[in-house]
XYZ file of C-alpha atoms in Angstrom:
668
model
C -29.048 -42.868 19.557
C -26.780 -40.236 21.072
C -24.779 -37.378 19.495
C -21.015 -37.753 19.489
C -18.366 -35.022 19.446
C -18.539 -35.011 15.661
C -22.213 -34.144 15.566
C -23.240 -37.592 14.294
C -25.900 -39.787 15.860
C -24.224 -42.923 17.126
C -25.590 -46.175 18.464
C -24.840 -47.437 21.952
C -24.752 -51.101 22.836
C -28.155 -51.111 24.431
C -31.424 -50.478 22.608
C -31.679 -53.895 21.003
C -29.049 -55.431 23.270
C -30.423 -55.916 26.802
C -26.942 -56.413 28.272
C -26.432 -52.657 28.590
C -29.177 -50.530 30.101
C -29.851 -47.026 28.836
C -31.003 -44.059 30.933
C -34.420 -44.310 29.314
C -34.929 -47.735 30.890
C -34.987 -46.375 34.416
C -38.591 -47.303 35.115
C -37.816 -50.849 34.065
C -34.765 -50.948 36.339
C -35.709 -49.158 39.610
C -33.162 -48.611 42.367
C -34.540 -50.379 45.429
C -33.256 -52.199 48.543
C -33.819 -55.577 46.854
C -31.127 -54.749 44.323
C -28.948 -53.016 46.902
C -28.914 -56.110 49.098
C -26.912 -57.950 46.444
C -23.901 -55.870 47.460
C -24.229 -56.640 51.167
C -25.025 -60.348 51.087
C -21.467 -61.446 50.453
C -19.465 -61.482 47.251
C -22.094 -62.673 44.745
C -19.970 -61.805 41.724
C -22.491 -62.845 39.106
C -25.240 -60.732 40.697
C -22.901 -57.741 40.975
C -21.867 -58.175 37.355
C -25.458 -58.334 36.095
C -26.576 -55.380 38.182
C -23.699 -53.042 37.366
C -23.622 -53.754 33.608
C -27.425 -53.597 33.467
C -27.514 -49.941 34.536
C -26.445 -46.693 32.910
C -23.718 -44.632 34.555
C -26.320 -42.141 35.834
C -28.248 -44.978 37.472
C -25.087 -46.343 39.059
C -24.548 -42.978 40.729
C -28.057 -43.226 42.200
C -27.199 -46.712 43.453
C -24.055 -45.365 45.148
C -26.126 -42.716 46.956
C -28.934 -45.140 47.877
C -26.416 -47.696 49.175
C -24.891 -45.124 51.499
C -28.271 -43.918 52.791
C -29.521 -47.503 53.314
C -26.398 -49.102 54.824
C -24.232 -46.160 55.908
C -21.312 -47.571 53.952
C -19.358 -46.551 50.854
C -20.253 -48.873 47.989
C -16.958 -48.418 46.124
C -14.958 -49.240 49.283
C -17.058 -52.392 49.767
C -16.556 -53.432 46.153
C -12.792 -52.984 46.477
C -12.863 -55.157 49.608
C -15.030 -57.920 48.139
C -13.587 -58.173 44.633
C -10.058 -58.738 43.357
C -7.876 -58.355 40.305
C -9.019 -57.061 36.934
C -12.663 -57.785 37.728
C -12.464 -55.450 40.728
C -10.747 -52.757 38.654
C -13.430 -52.977 35.974
C -16.444 -52.949 38.323
C -15.080 -50.119 40.472
C -14.322 -48.071 37.352
C -17.890 -48.586 36.135
C -19.194 -47.142 39.393
C -17.381 -43.819 38.936
C -18.911 -40.888 37.006
C -17.321 -40.793 33.553
C -15.503 -37.495 34.176
C -13.978 -38.870 37.385
C -12.986 -42.066 35.609
C -11.198 -39.992 32.941
C -9.574 -37.909 35.686
C -8.253 -41.031 37.419
C -6.876 -42.410 34.144
C -5.033 -39.151 33.485
C -3.773 -38.978 37.087
C -2.478 -42.556 36.929
C -0.804 -41.777 33.584
C 1.063 -38.819 35.089
C 2.034 -40.086 38.536
C 5.122 -42.115 39.334
C 8.503 -42.349 37.607
C 7.235 -42.735 34.050
C 4.446 -41.158 32.038
C 1.866 -43.198 30.115
C 1.828 -41.034 26.996
C -0.505 -43.406 25.141
C -3.209 -42.907 27.769
C -2.830 -39.121 27.640
C -3.075 -39.206 23.850
C -6.120 -41.478 23.761
C -8.164 -39.549 26.327
C -7.377 -35.981 25.259
C -7.514 -36.629 21.500
C -10.924 -38.324 21.615
C -12.971 -36.208 24.044
C -15.235 -33.329 22.993
C -15.211 -29.857 24.593
C -17.862 -30.701 27.178
C -16.077 -33.887 28.229
C -12.745 -32.042 28.503
C -14.238 -29.360 30.756
C -15.857 -32.008 32.971
C -12.558 -33.900 33.137
C -10.610 -30.804 34.225
C -13.155 -30.017 36.958
C -13.221 -33.635 38.200
C -9.416 -33.755 38.316
C -9.323 -30.595 40.431
C -12.002 -31.946 42.763
C -10.471 -35.413 43.150
C -6.776 -34.544 43.434
C -6.724 -30.891 44.502
C -4.364 -29.865 41.726
C -4.589 -28.201 38.334
C -4.456 -30.662 35.436
C -2.789 -28.192 33.085
C 0.013 -27.555 35.589
C 0.514 -31.293 36.130
C 0.772 -31.920 32.375
C 3.204 -29.029 31.962
C 5.353 -30.488 34.741
C 5.376 -34.012 33.277
C 5.661 -33.497 29.495
C 7.759 -31.363 27.167
C 8.185 -29.875 23.710
C 5.541 -29.762 21.002
C 3.823 -32.767 22.601
C 3.188 -30.695 25.718
C 1.993 -27.692 23.698
C -0.582 -29.758 21.812
C -1.872 -31.400 25.001
C -2.362 -27.962 26.550
C -4.273 -26.773 23.467
C -6.583 -29.812 23.676
C -7.029 -29.269 27.407
C -8.609 -25.862 26.770
C -11.651 -27.523 25.166
C -12.075 -24.672 22.695
C -12.435 -26.549 19.402
C -14.996 -24.910 17.103
C -18.520 -26.355 17.233
C -18.878 -29.518 15.076
C -20.947 -27.889 12.337
C -18.901 -24.695 12.006
C -17.117 -24.477 8.660
C -15.213 -21.579 7.093
C -15.555 -22.361 3.356
C -13.211 -19.567 2.361
C -10.478 -20.979 4.670
C -10.599 -24.649 3.686
C -8.108 -24.396 0.818
C -6.050 -21.801 2.705
C -5.722 -24.093 5.742
C -4.803 -27.070 3.557
C -2.133 -25.015 1.804
C -0.840 -23.756 5.166
C -0.402 -27.330 6.393
C 1.377 -28.267 3.178
C 3.652 -25.224 3.329
C 4.447 -25.934 6.997
C 5.577 -29.484 6.253
C 6.007 -31.076 2.843
C 6.864 -27.869 0.967
C 9.862 -26.874 3.056
C 12.979 -28.211 4.732
C 11.972 -28.811 8.341
C 8.520 -28.483 9.832
C 6.635 -25.522 11.287
C 4.878 -27.432 14.058
C 2.933 -24.407 15.338
C 0.738 -24.416 12.204
C -0.208 -28.052 12.773
C -0.922 -27.345 16.455
C -3.073 -24.274 15.772
C -5.187 -25.767 12.992
C -5.621 -29.339 14.271
C -6.249 -28.141 17.813
C -8.922 -25.529 17.108
C -10.797 -25.997 13.825
C -14.064 -27.944 13.894
C -14.141 -31.592 12.902
C -16.337 -30.908 9.860
C -14.012 -28.134 8.694
C -10.907 -30.298 9.154
C -12.394 -33.171 7.192
C -12.809 -30.799 4.252
C -9.264 -29.511 4.815
C -7.914 -33.069 4.728
C -9.679 -33.715 1.404
C -8.194 -30.541 -0.077
C -4.778 -31.432 1.366
C -4.967 -34.762 -0.454
C -5.427 -32.905 -3.741
C -2.548 -30.512 -3.066
C 0.010 -32.968 -1.670
C -1.177 -36.092 -3.529
C -0.873 -37.931 -0.239
C -2.941 -38.259 2.926
C -2.335 -35.896 5.837
C -1.436 -38.953 7.947
C 1.483 -39.780 5.619
C 2.781 -36.216 5.876
C 2.571 -36.313 9.681
C 4.532 -39.577 9.728
C 7.272 -38.125 7.536
C 7.419 -34.643 9.127
C 6.883 -35.294 12.860
C 8.281 -37.814 15.315
C 7.911 -39.401 18.735
C 4.971 -38.727 21.040
C 4.076 -35.562 19.129
C 3.675 -37.593 15.930
C 1.540 -40.183 17.730
C -0.655 -37.467 19.255
C -1.238 -35.704 15.938
C -2.047 -39.000 14.209
C -4.561 -39.816 16.957
C -6.212 -36.409 16.491
C -6.471 -36.927 12.725
C -7.877 -40.429 13.225
C -10.483 -39.112 15.668
C -11.426 -36.336 13.259
C -11.957 -38.921 10.539
C -13.768 -41.415 12.785
C -13.756 -41.798 16.567
C -15.228 -45.349 16.373
C -12.479 -46.482 13.995
C -9.832 -44.959 16.242
C -11.152 -46.899 19.232
C -11.515 -50.083 17.176
C -7.789 -49.878 16.394
C -6.934 -49.168 20.028
C -8.997 -52.154 21.175
C -7.385 -54.435 18.619
C -3.892 -53.400 19.644
C -4.772 -53.887 23.322
C -5.562 -57.570 22.761
C -3.438 -58.826 19.874
C -0.251 -60.781 20.474
C 0.998 -62.076 23.793
C -0.526 -60.384 26.817
C -3.420 -57.957 27.083
C -3.240 -54.225 27.776
C -6.009 -54.429 30.367
C -5.937 -50.748 31.349
C -6.589 -49.720 27.743
C -9.248 -52.392 27.261
C -11.111 -51.422 30.460
C -10.867 -47.697 29.781
C -12.318 -47.902 26.258
C -15.057 -50.413 27.036
C -16.267 -48.286 29.948
C -16.108 -44.875 28.295
C -17.725 -45.896 24.990
C -20.418 -48.374 26.085
C -23.009 -45.591 26.408
C -21.823 -43.573 23.395
C -20.858 -45.480 20.240
C -20.034 -49.101 21.069
C -22.101 -50.520 18.198
C -20.224 -48.375 15.706
C -16.911 -49.419 17.263
C -17.993 -53.030 16.918
C -18.821 -52.468 13.255
C -15.513 -50.716 12.582
C -13.726 -53.556 14.376
C -15.496 -56.106 12.191
C -14.657 -54.073 9.095
C -10.984 -53.661 9.954
C -10.124 -57.102 11.323
C -11.083 -60.692 10.669
C -13.216 -61.250 13.747
C -15.821 -59.513 15.860
C -14.861 -57.493 18.932
C -17.018 -59.845 21.000
C -15.075 -62.930 19.885
C -11.686 -61.303 20.375
C -12.604 -60.341 23.948
C -13.928 -63.860 24.483
C -10.651 -65.422 23.313
C -8.346 -62.992 25.102
C -9.867 -62.726 28.605
C -11.371 -65.053 31.193
C -13.685 -65.429 34.187
C -15.929 -62.709 35.587
C -13.672 -60.117 33.950
C -14.500 -61.586 30.543
C -18.233 -61.810 31.255
C -18.336 -58.150 32.309
C -16.493 -56.993 29.190
C -18.779 -59.069 26.967
C -21.812 -57.510 28.641
C -20.421 -54.048 27.916
C -19.715 -55.076 24.330
C -23.406 -55.830 23.988
C -23.388 -58.898 21.763
C -21.680 -60.718 18.917
C -21.940 -59.433 15.359
C -23.040 -61.771 12.602
C -21.631 -61.633 9.081
C -24.619 -60.036 7.412
C -22.391 -57.364 5.923
C -24.790 -54.548 6.821
C -23.182 -51.346 8.090
C -24.376 -49.128 10.894
C -24.619 -45.504 9.656
C -21.268 -44.257 10.948
C -19.424 -47.331 9.708
C -21.049 -47.065 6.260
C -19.894 -43.456 5.936
C -16.430 -44.473 7.072
C -16.188 -47.403 4.640
C -17.228 -45.160 1.753
C -14.631 -42.574 2.775
C -11.898 -45.199 3.149
C -12.417 -46.430 -0.410
C -12.526 -42.829 -1.639
C -9.204 -42.051 0.041
C -7.765 -45.300 -1.307
C -8.807 -44.408 -4.859
C -7.362 -40.870 -4.593
C -4.062 -41.666 -2.895
C -0.988 -41.985 -5.081
C 1.240 -44.325 -3.102
C 4.964 -43.938 -3.622
C 6.403 -47.434 -3.414
C 9.685 -47.504 -1.538
C 12.110 -50.427 -1.439
C 14.565 -51.192 1.344
C 17.268 -52.537 -0.983
C 18.797 -50.277 -3.631
C 21.812 -50.738 -5.920
C 25.136 -50.406 -4.103
C 26.786 -47.122 -5.090
C 30.372 -48.444 -5.228
C 29.794 -51.779 -6.890
C 32.647 -54.034 -8.028
C 31.330 -57.473 -9.093
C 34.843 -58.940 -9.351
C 35.704 -57.870 -5.800
C 32.394 -59.245 -4.502
C 33.001 -62.546 -6.315
C 36.480 -62.884 -4.793
C 35.190 -62.085 -1.292
C 32.364 -64.606 -1.612
C 34.854 -67.289 -2.669
C 37.082 -66.491 0.330
C 34.052 -66.697 2.631
C 33.333 -70.243 1.423
C 36.884 -71.530 0.929
C 38.609 -73.768 3.441
C 37.350 -74.902 6.815
C 34.148 -73.221 7.945
C 32.000 -70.628 6.248
C 32.016 -66.881 6.848
C 28.239 -66.350 6.849
C 28.623 -62.696 7.879
C 30.465 -61.807 4.678
C 27.980 -63.684 2.498
C 25.040 -61.963 4.182
C 26.671 -58.528 3.977
C 27.343 -58.812 0.251
C 24.133 -60.477 -0.909
C 21.588 -58.393 1.023
C 23.322 -55.107 0.201
C 23.241 -55.523 -3.578
C 20.307 -55.126 -5.926
C 19.068 -58.183 -7.806
C 20.563 -56.889 -11.031
C 23.940 -56.558 -9.304
C 23.645 -60.080 -7.894
C 23.170 -61.422 -11.423
C 26.411 -59.675 -12.437
C 28.194 -61.242 -9.464
C 27.011 -64.701 -10.577
C 28.357 -64.183 -14.092
C 31.717 -62.797 -12.919
C 32.063 -65.602 -10.345
C 31.752 -68.118 -13.186
C 34.047 -66.331 -15.658
C 36.659 -65.346 -13.064
C 36.757 -68.486 -10.903
C 35.257 -71.130 -13.180
C 32.740 -72.095 -10.493
C 28.965 -72.008 -10.147
C 28.130 -69.572 -7.343
C 24.698 -71.092 -6.713
C 26.146 -74.582 -6.234
C 28.834 -73.263 -3.895
C 26.284 -71.402 -1.787
C 24.074 -74.496 -1.561
C 26.992 -76.631 -0.401
C 28.165 -74.142 2.231
C 24.865 -72.925 3.690
C 22.003 -74.861 5.195
C 18.303 -74.745 6.044
C 16.544 -71.378 6.091
C 19.655 -69.277 5.529
C 20.367 -71.252 2.360
C 16.768 -70.761 1.184
C 16.963 -67.028 1.793
C 20.364 -66.440 0.142
C 19.545 -68.648 -2.866
C 16.192 -66.879 -3.198
C 17.957 -63.521 -3.316
C 20.381 -64.775 -5.984
C 17.563 -65.839 -8.333
C 15.927 -63.324 -10.649
C 12.476 -62.146 -9.414
C 10.740 -64.214 -12.094
C 12.804 -67.317 -11.264
C 12.105 -66.859 -7.560
C 8.338 -66.488 -8.101
C 8.326 -69.556 -10.343
C 10.182 -71.553 -7.684
C 7.768 -70.402 -4.966
C 4.791 -71.423 -7.123
C 6.425 -74.808 -7.719
C 6.991 -75.311 -3.986
C 3.371 -74.383 -3.272
C 2.067 -76.907 -5.800
C 4.407 -79.898 -5.550
C 4.214 -82.678 -2.958
C 1.312 -84.199 -1.059
C -0.381 -80.947 -0.077
C -0.957 -77.636 -1.802
C -0.063 -74.324 -0.137
C -3.155 -72.411 -1.233
C -2.233 -69.337 0.815
C 1.077 -69.021 -1.054
C -0.628 -69.365 -4.450
C -3.137 -66.661 -3.527
C -0.544 -64.298 -2.054
C 1.731 -64.468 -5.105
C -0.951 -64.154 -7.773
C -2.963 -61.334 -6.183
C 0.105 -59.137 -5.553
C 1.939 -59.393 -8.883
C 1.550 -57.036 -11.840
C 0.707 -58.267 -15.344
C 4.371 -57.960 -16.351
C 5.532 -59.931 -13.314
C 3.013 -62.704 -13.994
C 4.061 -62.964 -17.657
C 7.739 -63.172 -16.594
C 6.896 -65.791 -13.946
C 5.014 -67.893 -16.523
C 8.025 -67.853 -18.838
C 10.446 -68.702 -16.012
C 8.225 -71.564 -14.828
C 8.028 -73.026 -18.351
C 11.799 -72.744 -18.761
C 12.651 -74.305 -15.386
C 10.071 -77.089 -15.168
C 9.186 -77.799 -18.830
C 5.515 -77.356 -18.074
C 3.222 -74.350 -18.143
C 2.197 -72.844 -14.825
C -1.430 -72.953 -15.946
C -1.210 -76.719 -16.479
C 0.443 -77.186 -13.088
C -2.312 -75.227 -11.329
C -5.095 -77.067 -13.137
C -3.586 -80.446 -12.251
C -3.281 -79.586 -8.565
C -6.416 -77.527 -7.811
C -10.070 -77.832 -8.713
C -13.413 -76.070 -8.997
C -13.823 -72.332 -8.888
C -10.590 -71.906 -6.958
C -8.757 -73.438 -9.912
C -10.661 -71.186 -12.298
C -9.832 -67.968 -10.467
C -6.130 -68.919 -10.189
C -6.082 -69.756 -13.890
C -7.657 -66.399 -14.703
C -5.036 -64.600 -12.619
C -2.199 -66.526 -14.273
C -3.579 -65.860 -17.747
C -4.327 -62.186 -16.951
C -7.555 -62.566 -18.885
C -11.358 -62.598 -18.657
C -13.111 -65.663 -17.223
C -15.311 -67.041 -19.980
C -18.756 -68.357 -19.150
C -18.079 -71.879 -20.402
C -15.621 -72.398 -17.533
C -18.402 -72.567 -14.941
C -21.575 -74.552 -14.581
C -24.924 -73.362 -15.822
C -26.745 -71.006 -13.502
C -23.617 -69.405 -11.999
C -23.666 -66.228 -14.088
C -23.316 -63.863 -11.117
C -20.372 -65.771 -9.707
C -18.728 -65.661 -13.146
C -19.309 -61.926 -13.332
C -18.013 -61.383 -9.786
C -14.825 -63.344 -10.450
C -14.287 -61.686 -13.820
C -14.524 -58.182 -12.365
C -12.068 -58.933 -9.549
C -9.577 -60.685 -11.840
C -9.525 -58.323 -14.810
C -10.206 -54.750 -13.682
C -7.387 -52.419 -12.672
C -6.851 -51.686 -8.991
C -7.869 -47.991 -9.314
C -11.049 -49.066 -11.103
C -11.865 -51.665 -8.439
C -11.414 -49.127 -5.645
C -14.072 -46.955 -7.266
C -16.298 -50.023 -7.739
C -16.017 -51.009 -4.071
C -16.738 -47.432 -3.032
C -19.936 -47.388 -5.098
C -20.827 -50.840 -3.757
C -20.959 -49.382 -0.222
C -23.098 -46.451 -1.377
C -25.578 -48.591 -3.305
C -25.915 -51.536 -0.928
C -24.802 -50.275 2.517
C -22.715 -53.451 2.644
C -19.037 -54.255 2.908
C -17.559 -56.221 0.005
C -15.167 -58.040 2.351
C -17.964 -59.202 4.649
C -20.061 -60.295 1.677
C -17.186 -62.466 0.466
C -16.777 -63.968 3.940
C -20.482 -64.702 4.260
C -21.378 -65.864 0.760
C -18.253 -67.837 -0.156
C -16.235 -70.561 1.463
C -12.951 -72.416 1.327
C -10.096 -71.494 -0.965
C -12.314 -69.455 -3.295
C -13.225 -67.185 -0.384
C -9.560 -66.799 0.543
C -8.629 -65.919 -3.048
C -11.416 -63.348 -3.419
C -10.644 -61.858 -0.022
C -6.961 -61.660 -0.900
C -7.752 -59.736 -4.077
C -9.934 -57.217 -2.218
C -7.340 -56.696 0.541
C -4.608 -56.256 -2.056
C -6.736 -53.737 -3.943
C -7.509 -51.794 -0.768
C -3.930 -51.607 0.518
C -1.353 -54.057 -0.808
C 1.445 -53.169 1.660
C -1.017 -53.663 4.525
C -2.116 -57.029 3.090
C 1.501 -58.196 2.940
C 2.236 -56.773 6.406
C -0.591 -58.907 7.792
C 0.731 -61.932 5.909
C 4.118 -61.385 7.560
C 2.520 -61.039 10.988
C 0.598 -64.298 10.537
C 3.784 -66.025 9.378
C 5.522 -65.182 12.661
C 2.879 -64.958 15.382
C 2.058 -67.834 17.682
C 4.054 -71.027 18.120
C 6.409 -71.681 15.252
C 7.278 -69.527 12.253
C 6.186 -70.064 8.651
C 9.718 -69.517 7.374
C 8.808 -70.137 3.748
C 6.175 -67.374 3.766
C 8.534 -65.063 5.663
C 11.362 -65.590 3.163
C 9.014 -65.375 0.167
C 7.629 -61.957 1.092
C 10.900 -60.443 2.283
C 12.785 -61.502 -0.855
C 10.091 -60.595 -3.372
C 9.251 -57.164 -1.912
C 12.653 -55.876 -0.771
C 13.194 -53.988 -4.051
C 9.560 -52.959 -4.524
C 7.699 -51.787 -1.407
C 9.181 -53.363 1.729
C 9.563 -49.909 3.288
C 5.796 -49.359 2.829
C 5.102 -52.810 4.267
C 7.324 -51.954 7.211
C 5.298 -48.806 7.931
C 1.993 -50.698 7.718
C 3.340 -53.404 10.039
C 4.332 -50.816 12.645
C 0.992 -48.994 12.441
C -1.164 -52.124 12.536
C 0.760 -54.256 15.026
C 2.432 -51.591 17.173
C 5.839 -53.220 16.753
C 8.536 -52.697 14.148
C 8.987 -55.456 11.573
C 12.722 -55.398 12.290
C 12.212 -56.125 16.007
C 9.536 -58.745 15.330
C 11.823 -60.658 12.962
C 14.713 -60.570 15.432
C 12.572 -61.983 18.238
C 10.825 -64.609 16.110
C 14.029 -65.946 14.506
C 16.032 -66.047 17.755
C 18.132 -69.139 18.450
C 20.647 -70.056 21.116
C 23.948 -69.459 19.368
C 27.320 -68.175 20.475
C 28.259 -66.969 16.991
C 25.803 -64.166 16.329
C 24.856 -61.432 18.768
C 22.487 -58.569 17.927
C 21.903 -55.900 20.589
C 23.362 -58.242 23.204
C 20.962 -61.079 22.345
C 21.624 -64.221 20.275
C 20.008 -64.401 16.834
C 20.152 -66.774 13.894
C 21.859 -66.022 10.582
C 18.372 -66.007 9.073
C 17.255 -63.339 11.533
C 20.298 -61.186 10.766
C 19.736 -61.533 7.009
C 16.047 -60.676 7.230
C 16.772 -57.765 9.559
C 19.190 -56.437 6.914
C 16.449 -56.630 4.281
C 14.118 -54.466 6.381
C 16.691 -51.683 6.700
C 16.198 -48.728 4.358
C 19.347 -47.514 2.680
């Protein structure tokens, strides 16, 4: 156990994990010529790996000195000569004192034509006063220049000012709290941002750069009460660019340094390509501080362990070294380490307190003329060829209610069925998207449920996604639309196509009712109770329940579901919990999964974009950007790209589907 900058005792990946050696193990791991000879007997990579990752940083410094006195050579120079690539970069970085490693990272971020702002933000936002002072001294010693002057020369604006404040290393001691100033500071932050036109950035800089972590956590809680929104949401709406990203990183580190690094690690490995500099930097700097807590936060926030993600995303000796630093794979026991338990409890508390303002991306057109739109749609489809641009522009820039008016006027004015005309003129995914937009929300949901059920296979993921994200009113409307369109109740359709407890939980969600005990077999009382609570309680109530579950059991409800359940039932339960925790984030992840990898799940992509565009697609867009470090708009354009000479977006060819979906993501 070691204290972190927040004054908490954190676990390093060592005590019960022999892959990483702690300073206290020095007698067990002596520095002697037998070990030193491994470096001089040729490039025995496996031996070097085991030796370097089996020592603490302090012990590695002793090895460097002993190597020089025994062989008269510089160990780091020899390692650079013998090793190559990312493995060499990782091993050499491990051999540097931590302050000098931080200094090199900052120097590399500043030198050259461009500046690596993300590196500057990560290092300076996450280090405590002592680490900052050591970093400044190491930078001066290694490069003969003043770090503050170099940052001033390479950055600008409020971003520069905040970096300079952090560089002073003068934050109040972790336990120092000014009770009489907590509400005053929270009000000052509110008055500097949300309460006025424009933002007084100096207030944010002064308070977030100097108050203690404990004090600021209390300020953030009070701010939530005053603003009825989290401080992070205010920062996103009031600030911009690198300054916004820096302030968000500071807030995240104040809330939980391990969670901040878990997010950084995830973003460094997800998608195509790996951000190796970020991955190496974090694994090195946290392996002797709080790696176990980072692992736990990673497991809590994502659907796999840090160990397994590293294993899947890297290779060779580089991978083996990173896995050794990670310290081991986490099972699915659901037990939290202390820091992660506190964080999970706080996350559910924030979730239960936050009043989320749902924001659509499609709103009613201000100058709406249904007759004019009907005439223009007819012209776009009349004669040889189809003017897809006009169809897209009209349909995606009208609300659903306005589209229904256009359908009626099209029929009364032109004597034609607009839906039939659109189907005959459009094709494939563009037809599915435009027709989906022209249906009422209830009709569209009913059609999506029908598509998920009919045919040889059942799309269980679609059934889960729709039913766990709809309100009672939306489900009742969908049931009526399904009955009207297909002459059969949705409940009957589900029961004929699914089975077991998965069928029972879907039925309960469709009925919006309690699961009665006679539905399940004898002896399954607790499963009945579990399903009933998740299917019938309100979201605010469930957030409080999950919060108390962490406090009483020290376990994560999501991990319990993953461990104790299986198959479609597990997916349904997990979907409910994720939707309760943060529905826009759940749908953002569904969109990411629909597009990542080889091939796109166009049906899922269309389903979510159509159904949420007038509800909370703006919120989903924000969650997508924060979680996946890429805008939803850009991701859709890239994933729906085709070779076509007809449609060009930003100088690159895109499909009609991509253009239509990109329109839906745009906030009016």
